[in-house]
Structures are given as C-alpha cells and as structure tokens.
C-alpha cells in the first residue's frame, strides 16, 4: 500500500532538506497532515512562495535582502573598507550576533571542496577581487570555517589577493571559551598553541 | 540583525515540525532559500496545498484517503470482521508492509496520556465501539505501542469492549528478530519470557 499522491509529494519535498531521510520526511509530512490545522498548512505553503518572491541576494556582498541591496551594504555608518569573508549567510548572522563588528561582509556561498568538486569558480568571489583591485578595501578578514575546505578556501583567497595592497587577516582559532583543555582535540590545541600571544 | 520577514516566516513554520528546534528550522529555511531552485520551492508550496485539498480522513477507520473512504475499507476481499487497532497512520502502513494481514484497521489518532492530558475522549474510538456493539466484528487486535501510553490505551479499550461478544487480542511483544538477548532491556526480556510458547 502506498501513501496518497499528495502526501507522497510532500514527503519527497521534505526529503530534499539537509540530513532528512525518508523516515523523517514521512514523519514531518504525516505531522503536517494530522496535527497542523488548515491555516498552518496554508501559512507553510505561502512561506515558500514568500522566499521565492520577497528575498533577493545582495549583488554587492551575497547576503540575503528584501530590496535591491542588503541593509549592511546600505548602512553608511559601517566601515565599507573592512570586509569579512564568510562561507554562508548563517555565518554572517553569527558574526552579527556578537554586536562588535562594524565592517561589511562578503558571502562566498560555499567553500572549495575537492571531494564535492567545488572549485573557486563555483563561489561568489569576483566582486570581492574587483573591490580589492579597485583599492576599495583596507582589510579582508577571512572567517571561513576551521575545516579542510574552509582552510583551503582561505589560503586560495590569500594567494589571489596577495599581489594587491590590502591587509589580509584570519580569525583566531583556539580553545572555545569555557572549554576544557583536556577535552579539546589535537588540532584545536595545536591552533591554540600556535596562536598564543603575550599576556 | 534579523532575517528578512519572508525567511523568518518559513523558519517559524519549520519550527512546528516534530523535534525541529530553532537552529534546525533556520538550517532548513536557509537551505530552501540558497540550495533549492525556484521550481522545487514552488513544488514544496503546492505540496502543502495538496495535503489540505486532496487528502481526507476515512470516516470508517480514520485512515487517510483520497476519495470519501479509504482503499482498505473499500476492499471487499478483506475480512471486515477483523479489526486491527493502531495509534497512528504510520503504524497502519507498517503493518501493511508485512503483507500478511487481511483484515481492516481502526486508527485511534493518538493514545491516552496523563502527562499530555489526552483522554479517551480525544481519540477516534466511537465508531469502533459502535461496530462491536452492532456485532460487526469477530476480533479486535490491539496493536498500540508497547509504551505506558499504548498499554494504558489497550487496557482501556479492552475494558470498554469486554461486555460484548468479541475476541480481543494483543500483538506479541518480545525480542526483536535478530536482537541479542544480552542487549535487550529488562521490560522486553520480561515480555519475551511471559509470552513464551511451546516449541
């Protein structure tokens, strides 16, 4: 026996979400069917239409925006000559939460990955290179993840921008605040050791 | 900084799914925004409309159906005097997968739970009692889960139907096939011991 087609369609949609397998997708779809009221289901449907129609990608930095450029790029009180490079939009929001950064961003929308076949050409990088070429930036802060992909991407961008007159920095990696040295993995301890400063 | 409203709406919808918290909902919504193409997003939207308009609940048994009664209740080759009682639709599909049951079903759409305040009045039970009263059933197979809620519900239904001339059975609980005795929890071992049969 198969599920009705309408339900099967919804299960298939849910299966496209990250780390959602067939079983979870079934659970989500059945929950929507049995436990959400009609208005909630309509809201869900409209929310998808909403992201298609109401959200754009800022051509300046790759952030999401409602108009034609994002509120960070529009904000003249921010330092437009300091550019923090992140892999994804979620990372941008994470940095914004610390309420301590006043420059602008550049969202790569991914990272170089040999295993997934993602090269520099698949990333949003050209507008950043252009800005540096045109001497529109003083500092590029590389805040890609501390993973193989993130490190590779950071190094690649450094190579790419090295010939221009711009300061390139990398965010610090080390022990997380509140972290216990004995529980930290070796790479983190190594990074913490290498990055030690005078106290 | 906040997410654009359209994205925030979608995050809120995803948060209503079972065991999806704020962080996962953000991840799902950003994935839909950044990694699904426009057609996929429209499919997702339409799938929700679909479950609202194309799927009904069978008034006979509580199963989901596309017309006015479900394909199991409509099937005259099945034994309509043998009724298997499950908590949810997923359980019904699980039993159907074994391809060995030829009776019909009754979906309670939940189980009695004191902690969640779910009583027998919140369950789909009346049509089952009616069928037994009218002598339309020979056997009621209680296949609620082997949890406190499932056991309570099974006992309650047994009490409710005891006065009528109907055979009431409960599915067997014991060691799962391929299961290792030494890894089984005590309740399962107890149930397996109690339910032993001549060999």
Coordinates of C-alpha atoms in Angstrom, one line a residue, chain A residues 74-157:
Chain A
X74 CA 23.2 50.2 2.6
X75 CA 24.4 51.2 6.1
X76 CA 26.8 54.2 5.7
X77 CA 27.7 54.2 9.3
X78 CA 29.6 50.9 8.7
X79 CA 33.2 50.8 7.6
X80 CA 33.0 49.7 3.9
X81 CA 36.7 49.3 3.6
X82 CA 36.8 46.4 6.1
X83 CA 35.4 43.2 4.5
X84 CA 34.8 40.0 6.5
X85 CA 34.6 36.9 4.2
X86 CA 32.3 34.0 5.3
X87 CA 31.2 30.8 3.7
X88 CA 27.5 31.2 4.2
X89 CA 24.7 33.5 5.3
X90 CA 24.4 31.7 8.6
X91 CA 28.0 32.6 9.4
X92 CA 27.2 36.3 8.7
X93 CA 24.3 36.2 11.1
X94 CA 26.5 34.5 13.7
X95 CA 29.1 37.4 13.5
X96 CA 26.4 40.0 13.6
X97 CA 25.1 38.5 16.9
X98 CA 28.4 39.4 18.7
X99 CA 27.5 43.1 18.0
X100 CA 31.1 44.0 17.8
X101 CA 31.9 44.1 14.1
X102 CA 31.3 47.3 12.1
X103 CA 32.6 46.5 8.7
X104 CA 30.8 44.8 5.8
X105 CA 30.7 41.2 4.6
X106 CA 31.3 39.1 1.6
X107 CA 29.4 35.8 1.4
X108 CA 31.2 33.1 -0.7
X109 CA 28.2 30.8 -0.7
X110 CA 30.3 27.7 -0.2
X111 CA 33.9 26.6 0.2
X112 CA 36.4 24.9 -2.1
X113 CA 36.0 21.1 -1.8
X114 CA 37.9 18.6 -3.8
X115 CA 35.6 15.7 -2.7
X116 CA 32.4 17.6 -3.7
X117 CA 34.0 19.0 -6.8
X118 CA 33.5 22.6 -5.8
X119 CA 36.2 24.9 -7.2
X120 CA 36.8 28.6 -6.8
X121 CA 34.7 29.2 -9.9
X122 CA 31.6 27.9 -8.1
X123 CA 32.0 30.5 -5.4
X124 CA 30.9 34.2 -5.2
X125 CA 34.4 35.7 -5.4
X126 CA 34.7 38.0 -8.4
X127 CA 33.1 41.1 -6.8
X128 CA 35.5 40.8 -3.8
X129 CA 38.5 40.6 -6.1
X130 CA 37.2 43.6 -8.0
X131 CA 36.8 45.7 -4.8
X132 CA 40.4 44.8 -3.8
X133 CA 41.7 45.6 -7.3
X134 CA 40.0 49.0 -7.3
X135 CA 41.5 49.7 -3.9
X136 CA 38.1 49.8 -2.2
X137 CA 39.3 47.8 0.8
X138 CA 41.8 48.2 3.6
X139 CA 41.4 44.8 5.3
X140 CA 40.0 41.4 4.3
X141 CA 39.2 39.3 7.3
X142 CA 39.0 35.6 6.3
X143 CA 36.4 33.9 8.5
X144 CA 35.8 30.7 6.6
X145 CA 35.4 27.6 8.8
X146 CA 38.3 25.8 10.5
X147 CA 37.8 22.8 8.3
X148 CA 39.9 21.4 5.4
X149 CA 37.5 23.1 3.0
X150 CA 37.5 26.4 4.9
X151 CA 41.3 26.5 5.3
X152 CA 41.8 25.7 1.6
X153 CA 39.4 28.5 0.6
X154 CA 41.1 30.9 3.0
X155 CA 44.6 30.1 1.5
X156 CA 43.3 30.3 -2.0
X157 CA 41.8 33.8 -1.4

